[in-house]
Coordinates of C-alpha atoms and ligand atoms in Angstrom, one line a residue:
M1373 CA 39.5 15.3 12.7
T1374 CA 36.1 16.9 13.0
Y1375 CA 34.3 16.5 16.3
I1376 CA 30.5 17.0 16.1
L1377 CA 28.0 16.9 18.9
G1378 CA 24.6 15.7 17.8
I1379 CA 21.3 16.5 19.6
E1380 CA 18.0 14.7 19.0
S1381 CA 14.8 15.7 20.8
S1382 CA 12.1 15.3 18.1
C1383 CA 9.8 12.9 20.0
D1384 CA 10.2 11.1 23.4
D1385 CA 13.9 10.2 23.4
T1386 CA 16.5 12.8 24.5
S1387 CA 19.8 11.9 22.9
A1388 CA 23.3 13.3 22.5
A1389 CA 26.2 11.8 20.6
V1390 CA 29.7 12.8 19.8
I1391 CA 31.4 11.6 16.5
N1392 CA 34.8 12.1 15.1
N1393 CA 34.3 12.3 11.3
T1394 CA 31.9 9.4 10.9
R1395 CA 33.2 7.4 13.9
V1396 CA 30.9 7.2 16.9
L1397 CA 32.6 8.1 20.2
S1398 CA 29.4 8.2 22.3
N1399 CA 25.6 7.9 21.8
V1400 CA 23.6 8.5 24.9
I1401 CA 19.8 8.1 24.9
A1402 CA 17.4 8.9 27.8
N1403 CA 14.1 7.2 27.2
Q1404 CA 11.0 8.8 28.7
H1405 CA 9.0 6.2 30.5
V1406 CA 6.3 8.6 31.7
H1407 CA 4.2 8.0 28.5
S1408 CA 3.6 4.3 28.8
A1409 CA 0.8 5.0 31.3
Y1410 CA -1.1 7.0 28.6
G1411 CA -0.7 4.5 25.7
G1412 CA 1.1 7.1 23.6
V1413 CA 3.4 10.1 23.7
V1414 CA 2.0 13.1 25.6
P1415 CA 3.6 16.2 24.0
E1416 CA 3.6 18.4 27.1
L1417 CA 5.2 15.7 29.2
A1418 CA 7.8 14.9 26.5
S1419 CA 8.9 18.6 26.3
R1420 CA 9.2 18.8 30.1
A1421 CA 11.2 15.6 30.2
H1422 CA 13.6 16.8 27.5
Q1423 CA 14.2 19.9 29.6
Q1424 CA 15.2 17.8 32.5
N1425 CA 17.3 15.4 30.4
I1426 CA 19.2 17.5 27.9
I1427 CA 22.1 18.8 30.1
P1428 CA 22.9 15.5 31.8
V1429 CA 22.7 13.6 28.5
V1430 CA 25.1 16.0 26.8
D1431 CA 27.4 15.9 29.8
V1432 CA 27.5 12.1 29.7
A1433 CA 28.0 12.1 25.9
L1434 CA 31.1 14.4 26.2
K1435 CA 32.5 12.3 29.1
E1436 CA 32.0 9.0 27.3
A1437 CA 33.6 10.4 24.2
K1438 CA 36.5 11.6 26.4
I1439 CA 36.7 15.0 24.9
S1440 CA 36.2 18.5 26.3
K1441 CA 33.4 20.8 25.0
N1442 CA 36.2 23.1 23.6
Q1443 CA 37.2 20.4 21.1
L1444 CA 33.8 20.4 19.4
D1445 CA 33.8 21.8 15.9
A1446 CA 30.0 22.1 15.4
I1447 CA 26.7 21.2 16.9
A1448 CA 24.1 19.4 14.8
F1449 CA 20.5 19.2 16.0
T1450 CA 17.2 17.9 14.8
R1451 CA 15.2 20.8 13.4
G1452 CA 12.2 18.7 12.4
P1453 CA 9.9 16.9 11.8
G1454 CA 8.5 16.1 15.2
L1455 CA 6.7 17.5 18.2
L1456 CA 7.3 21.3 18.3
G1457 CA 7.6 21.5 22.1
S1458 CA 10.2 18.7 22.1
L1459 CA 12.1 20.1 19.1
L1460 CA 12.3 23.5 20.8
V1461 CA 14.3 22.1 23.7
G1462 CA 17.0 20.6 21.5
T1463 CA 17.1 23.5 19.1
S1464 CA 17.4 26.1 21.9
F1465 CA 20.0 24.1 23.7
A1466 CA 22.1 23.6 20.5
K1467 CA 21.9 27.3 19.7
S1468 CA 22.9 28.6 23.1
F1469 CA 25.7 26.0 23.6
A1470 CA 27.1 26.8 20.2
L1471 CA 26.9 30.5 20.9
A1472 CA 28.8 30.1 24.1
L1473 CA 31.5 27.9 22.5
G1474 CA 31.7 30.2 19.4
I1475 CA 31.1 27.3 17.0
P1476 CA 28.6 26.8 14.1
I1477 CA 25.2 25.0 14.3
I1478 CA 23.9 22.6 11.7
E1479 CA 20.2 21.9 11.2
V1480 CA 19.3 18.3 10.4
D1481 CA 16.1 16.8 9.1
H1482 CA 15.2 13.8 11.3
L1483 CA 14.2 11.6 8.3
K1484 CA 17.4 12.3 6.3
A1485 CA 19.3 11.4 9.5
H1486 CA 17.7 8.0 9.6
I1487 CA 18.6 7.5 6.0
L1488 CA 22.3 8.6 6.6
S1489 CA 22.7 6.5 9.8
H1490 CA 24.2 3.8 7.5
F1491 CA 27.4 5.9 7.4
L1492 CA 28.1 5.7 11.1
E1493 CA 31.2 3.7 11.9
D1494 CA 31.7 1.8 15.1
V1495 CA 32.8 -1.5 16.3
S1496 CA 30.3 -3.4 14.1
G1497 CA 32.2 -2.4 10.9
E1498 CA 29.1 -2.5 8.7
K1499 CA 29.7 -1.8 5.0
Q1500 CA 28.6 1.7 3.9
P1501 CA 26.1 2.1 1.1
R1502 CA 27.2 3.4 -2.3
F1503 CA 25.2 6.1 -4.0
P1504 CA 22.7 6.0 -5.4
Y1505 CA 20.8 3.8 -3.0
L1506 CA 17.1 3.3 -2.1
C1507 CA 16.2 3.6 1.5
L1508 CA 12.9 2.3 3.0
T1509 CA 12.4 4.5 6.0
V1510 CA 9.9 3.0 8.3
S1511 CA 9.1 4.7 11.6
G1512 CA 6.3 5.7 13.9
G1513 CA 5.5 8.7 11.9
H1514 CA 6.7 8.0 8.4
T1515 CA 6.9 5.3 5.7
Q1516 CA 8.9 6.3 2.6
I1517 CA 10.9 4.9 -0.2
V1518 CA 13.7 7.5 -0.8
K1519 CA 16.1 7.6 -3.7
V1520 CA 19.4 8.8 -2.2
R1521 CA 21.6 10.3 -4.9
D1522 CA 24.1 11.6 -2.4
A1523 CA 23.9 13.0 1.2
S1524 CA 22.4 16.3 0.1
N1525 CA 20.3 15.1 -2.8
M1526 CA 17.4 12.8 -1.9
E1527 CA 14.0 12.3 -3.5
I1528 CA 10.9 10.6 -2.0
I1529 CA 9.6 8.3 -4.7
G1530 CA 6.9 6.6 -2.5
S1531 CA 5.2 7.3 0.8
T1532 CA 2.2 6.4 2.9
I1533 CA -1.1 8.2 2.1
D1534 CA -2.4 7.6 5.6
D1535 CA -0.8 5.6 8.6
A1536 CA 2.9 4.9 8.9
A1537 CA 4.1 1.3 9.2
G1538 CA 5.1 1.9 12.9
E1539 CA 1.5 3.1 13.5
A1540 CA 0.2 0.0 11.9
F1541 CA 2.2 -2.1 14.4
D1542 CA 1.3 0.1 17.3
K1543 CA -2.4 0.3 16.5
A1544 CA -2.7 -3.5 15.9
A1545 CA -1.0 -4.0 19.3
K1546 CA -3.4 -1.6 21.0
I1547 CA -6.4 -3.4 19.5
M1548 CA -4.9 -6.6 21.0
G1549 CA -4.5 -4.9 24.4
L1550 CA -0.7 -5.0 24.3
P1551 CA 1.3 -2.3 26.0
Y1552 CA 2.7 0.8 24.1
P1553 CA 4.8 1.0 22.0
G1554 CA 3.4 -2.1 20.4
G1555 CA 5.9 -2.7 17.6
P1556 CA 8.5 -4.5 19.8
E1557 CA 5.7 -6.5 21.5
I1558 CA 4.2 -7.7 18.2
D1559 CA 7.8 -8.6 17.1
R1560 CA 8.3 -10.7 20.3
L1561 CA 5.0 -12.5 20.1
A1562 CA 5.3 -13.1 16.3
K1563 CA 8.3 -15.3 16.9
L1564 CA 6.1 -17.8 18.7
G1565 CA 3.2 -17.7 16.1
N1566 CA 2.2 -18.9 12.7
P1567 CA 2.3 -16.1 10.1
M1568 CA -0.1 -18.0 7.9
A1569 CA -2.7 -18.5 10.6
F1570 CA -4.9 -15.5 9.5
T1571 CA -4.9 -13.6 6.2
F1572 CA -5.8 -9.9 5.8
T1573 CA -6.5 -8.2 2.5
Q1574 CA -3.7 -5.9 1.3
P1575 CA -4.3 -2.4 -0.1
R1576 CA -4.4 -1.7 -3.8
I1577 CA -2.6 1.6 -4.1
P1578 CA -1.1 2.5 -7.4
G1579 CA 2.6 3.2 -7.9
L1580 CA 5.1 3.2 -5.0
D1581 CA 2.8 4.7 -2.3
Y1582 CA 1.6 2.9 0.8
S1583 CA -1.6 2.7 2.8
F1584 CA -2.0 1.0 6.2
S1585 CA -5.3 2.4 7.5
G1586 CA -7.4 -0.2 5.8
L1587 CA -5.4 -3.0 7.3
K1588 CA -5.9 -1.5 10.8
T1589 CA -9.7 -1.4 10.2
A1590 CA -9.7 -4.9 8.8
F1591 CA -7.8 -6.2 11.8
L1592 CA -10.2 -4.4 14.2
Y1593 CA -13.4 -5.9 12.5
F1594 CA -11.8 -9.3 12.3
L1595 CA -11.2 -9.3 16.1
R1596 CA -14.5 -7.8 16.9
D1597 CA -16.3 -10.5 14.9
N1598 CA -14.3 -13.3 16.5
L1599 CA -14.7 -11.9 20.0
R1600 CA -18.4 -12.1 19.5
I1601 CA -18.1 -15.9 19.0
D1602 CA -15.3 -16.5 21.6
S1603 CA -14.6 -13.8 24.2
E1604 CA -11.1 -15.3 24.7
F1605 CA -10.2 -15.2 21.0
I1606 CA -7.3 -12.8 21.4
D1607 CA -5.8 -14.5 24.4
K1608 CA -6.0 -17.9 22.7
N1609 CA -4.5 -16.7 19.4
K1610 CA -2.1 -13.9 20.6
A1611 CA 1.1 -15.2 18.9
D1612 CA -0.7 -16.2 15.7
L1613 CA -2.4 -12.8 15.4
A1614 CA 0.9 -11.0 16.0
A1615 CA 2.7 -13.2 13.4
S1616 CA 0.0 -12.8 10.8
I1617 CA -0.4 -9.0 11.1
Q1618 CA 3.4 -8.6 11.1
Y1619 CA 3.7 -10.9 8.0
T1620 CA 1.1 -8.7 6.2
I1621 CA 2.8 -5.4 7.1
I1622 CA 6.1 -6.8 5.9
E1623 CA 4.6 -8.1 2.6
I1624 CA 3.1 -4.7 1.9
L1625 CA 6.4 -3.0 2.6
L1626 CA 8.5 -5.3 0.5
K1627 CA 6.2 -5.5 -2.5
K1628 CA 6.6 -1.7 -3.1
L1629 CA 10.3 -1.8 -2.3
K1630 CA 10.8 -4.5 -4.9
L1631 CA 8.8 -2.4 -7.4
A1632 CA 10.9 0.6 -6.7
A1633 CA 14.1 -1.4 -7.2
D1634 CA 12.8 -2.8 -10.5
E1635 CA 11.7 0.6 -11.7
T1636 CA 14.9 2.5 -10.8
G1637 CA 17.3 -0.4 -11.5
I1638 CA 19.0 0.3 -8.2
K1639 CA 20.2 -2.7 -6.4
E1640 CA 21.8 -0.9 -3.4
I1641 CA 19.0 -1.1 -0.8
A1642 CA 18.8 0.1 2.8
I1643 CA 16.2 0.2 5.6
A1644 CA 16.0 2.7 8.4
G1645 CA 13.8 3.9 11.2
G1646 CA 12.2 2.3 14.3
V1647 CA 10.5 -0.5 12.4
S1648 CA 13.8 -1.6 10.8
A1649 CA 14.4 -3.1 14.2
N1650 CA 11.7 -5.7 13.4
S1651 CA 13.2 -9.1 13.2
G1652 CA 10.6 -10.4 10.7
L1653 CA 11.4 -7.4 8.4
R1654 CA 15.2 -7.9 8.8
N1655 CA 14.9 -11.6 7.8
A1656 CA 12.5 -11.1 5.0
I1657 CA 14.5 -8.3 3.4
T1658 CA 17.7 -10.4 3.7
Q1659 CA 16.0 -13.2 1.9
M1660 CA 14.6 -10.9 -0.8
A1661 CA 18.1 -9.4 -1.2
A1662 CA 19.5 -12.8 -1.9
S1663 CA 16.9 -13.7 -4.5
E1664 CA 17.0 -10.2 -6.2
G1665 CA 20.8 -9.7 -6.1
W1666 CA 20.6 -6.6 -3.9
E1667 CA 23.4 -5.3 -1.7
I1668 CA 21.4 -4.8 1.5
H1669 CA 22.2 -2.4 4.4
I1670 CA 20.4 -3.1 7.7
P1671 CA 21.3 -0.8 10.5
A1672 CA 22.7 -2.0 13.8
M1673 CA 19.9 -2.3 16.3
R1674 CA 21.1 0.8 18.3
Y1675 CA 20.7 3.0 15.2
T1676 CA 17.2 1.8 14.2
T1677 CA 15.3 3.9 16.8
D1678 CA 15.8 7.5 17.4
N1679 CA 19.4 8.4 18.4
A1680 CA 21.7 11.4 18.2
A1681 CA 24.6 9.6 16.4
M1682 CA 22.6 9.7 13.2
I1683 CA 21.9 13.4 13.7
A1684 CA 25.6 14.0 14.1
V1685 CA 26.6 12.1 11.0
A1686 CA 24.0 13.9 8.9
G1687 CA 25.5 17.1 10.3
Y1688 CA 29.0 15.9 9.4
F1689 CA 28.0 15.8 5.7
K1690 CA 26.7 19.3 5.9
F1691 CA 29.8 20.4 7.8
L1692 CA 31.9 19.2 4.8
D1693 CA 29.7 21.3 2.5
G1694 CA 30.0 24.4 4.9
D1695 CA 26.2 24.3 5.2
F1696 CA 25.6 26.0 8.5
A1697 CA 22.4 27.3 10.1
S1698 CA 21.7 30.7 11.4
Q1699 CA 20.8 31.5 15.0
D1700 CA 17.4 32.8 14.2
L1701 CA 15.9 29.5 12.7
T1702 CA 12.9 27.8 14.3
P1703 CA 11.9 24.1 14.3
Y1704 CA 9.4 22.7 12.0
A1705 CA 6.7 20.0 12.9
R1706 CA 6.2 18.6 9.4
S1707 CA 8.9 17.4 7.0
K1708 CA 10.2 19.9 4.5
F1709 CA 11.8 17.4 2.2
Ligands
LIG2474 O1 12.1 5.9 14.3 P1 11.4 5.7 15.6 O2 12.2 5.4 16.8 O3 10.6 7.0 16.0 C1 10.0 7.8 15.0 O4 10.7 8.7 14.4 O5 8.8 7.6 14.8 O6 10.2 4.7 15.4 C2 9.3 4.3 16.4 C3 8.4 3.2 15.8 C4 7.2 2.8 16.7 O7 6.0 2.8 16.0 C5 7.6 1.4 17.2 O8 6.5 0.6 17.5 C6 8.3 0.9 16.0 O9 9.1 2.0 15.6 N1 9.2 -0.2 16.4 C7 9.0 -1.5 15.9 C8 10.0 -2.3 16.5 N2 10.8 -1.5 17.3 C9 10.3 -0.2 17.2 N3 8.1 -2.0 15.1 C10 8.1 -3.3 14.9 N4 9.0 -4.2 15.4 C11 10.0 -3.7 16.2 N5 10.9 -4.5 16.7
LIG2475 ZN1 12.8 8.5 14.0

């Protein structure tokens, strides 16, 4: 019985979770609504909100888990990548709380945590992936295909050379005048539209890498040209535009994932990160899995976007290896893996 407290503060969500081995006892997330007025995350405001949220969020996580702080065996926290000012809040809190309790700290890479979120056990009873598996990590800041040999041995075999898939969703939404974050808005509208209404050229990038900046520009010019002819073009075609851009992003994502599966011969496939909440992607990958004979792992909705339970479970694997961090470490903004 190992109790681990996980802390996540890399972007604009303050989260704390308690797990017992891989079983989730609590997973508390405080979203920061202050950013929506600015159309994106404002780092200074995020850091300040984390400072206000961190103690209440940890307090609630311990209460919901029905354990006392003295029962904790270790504290796992996101060291990076992310916004430095935000990461500092979680890192400093984890260090000082662990020091006071006399327990070890475990540093966790945010992206690896998304990938390992599939090992969280709760009421949903999802099947855990078997090693080696391929994980398509799609978030606001990253798009990667990762070969996961085991919890401590991962290799990025493909990644974006410019924008992330989440950015492609968010920027397309912004161009259409939809509120931030745009991904969920596009998803909602796409359900009402025709994905074949408009076609956009797809990037020709060799190997397993991605590119989304060309699509964003193509979408921008397409709307600009049509708005010249009809100033209400976006309003009249909102759902079709959302469905078509979503369809294109998913096509781009899945083509390379299929190539990666073919090249590696791995049929155990997972998706992770904020964009894995997208209903179109979840449907399309389920269909592809059936035709390709893949064993597919789609995270429960609550573990798609940023959460501390995934940090705790990534920490649990390191706990088993005795892989603890020292009190003098500092956060990193860019991924080190
Ligand atoms: O993993 P995440 O919560 O944070 C990062 O680490 O970046 O991912 C956030 C991203 C945002 O770009 C957001 O628009 C996107 O995930 N997202 C979605 C959906 N829900 C969140 N994109 C498309 N469809 C969704 N349903
Ligand atoms: Zn994330």
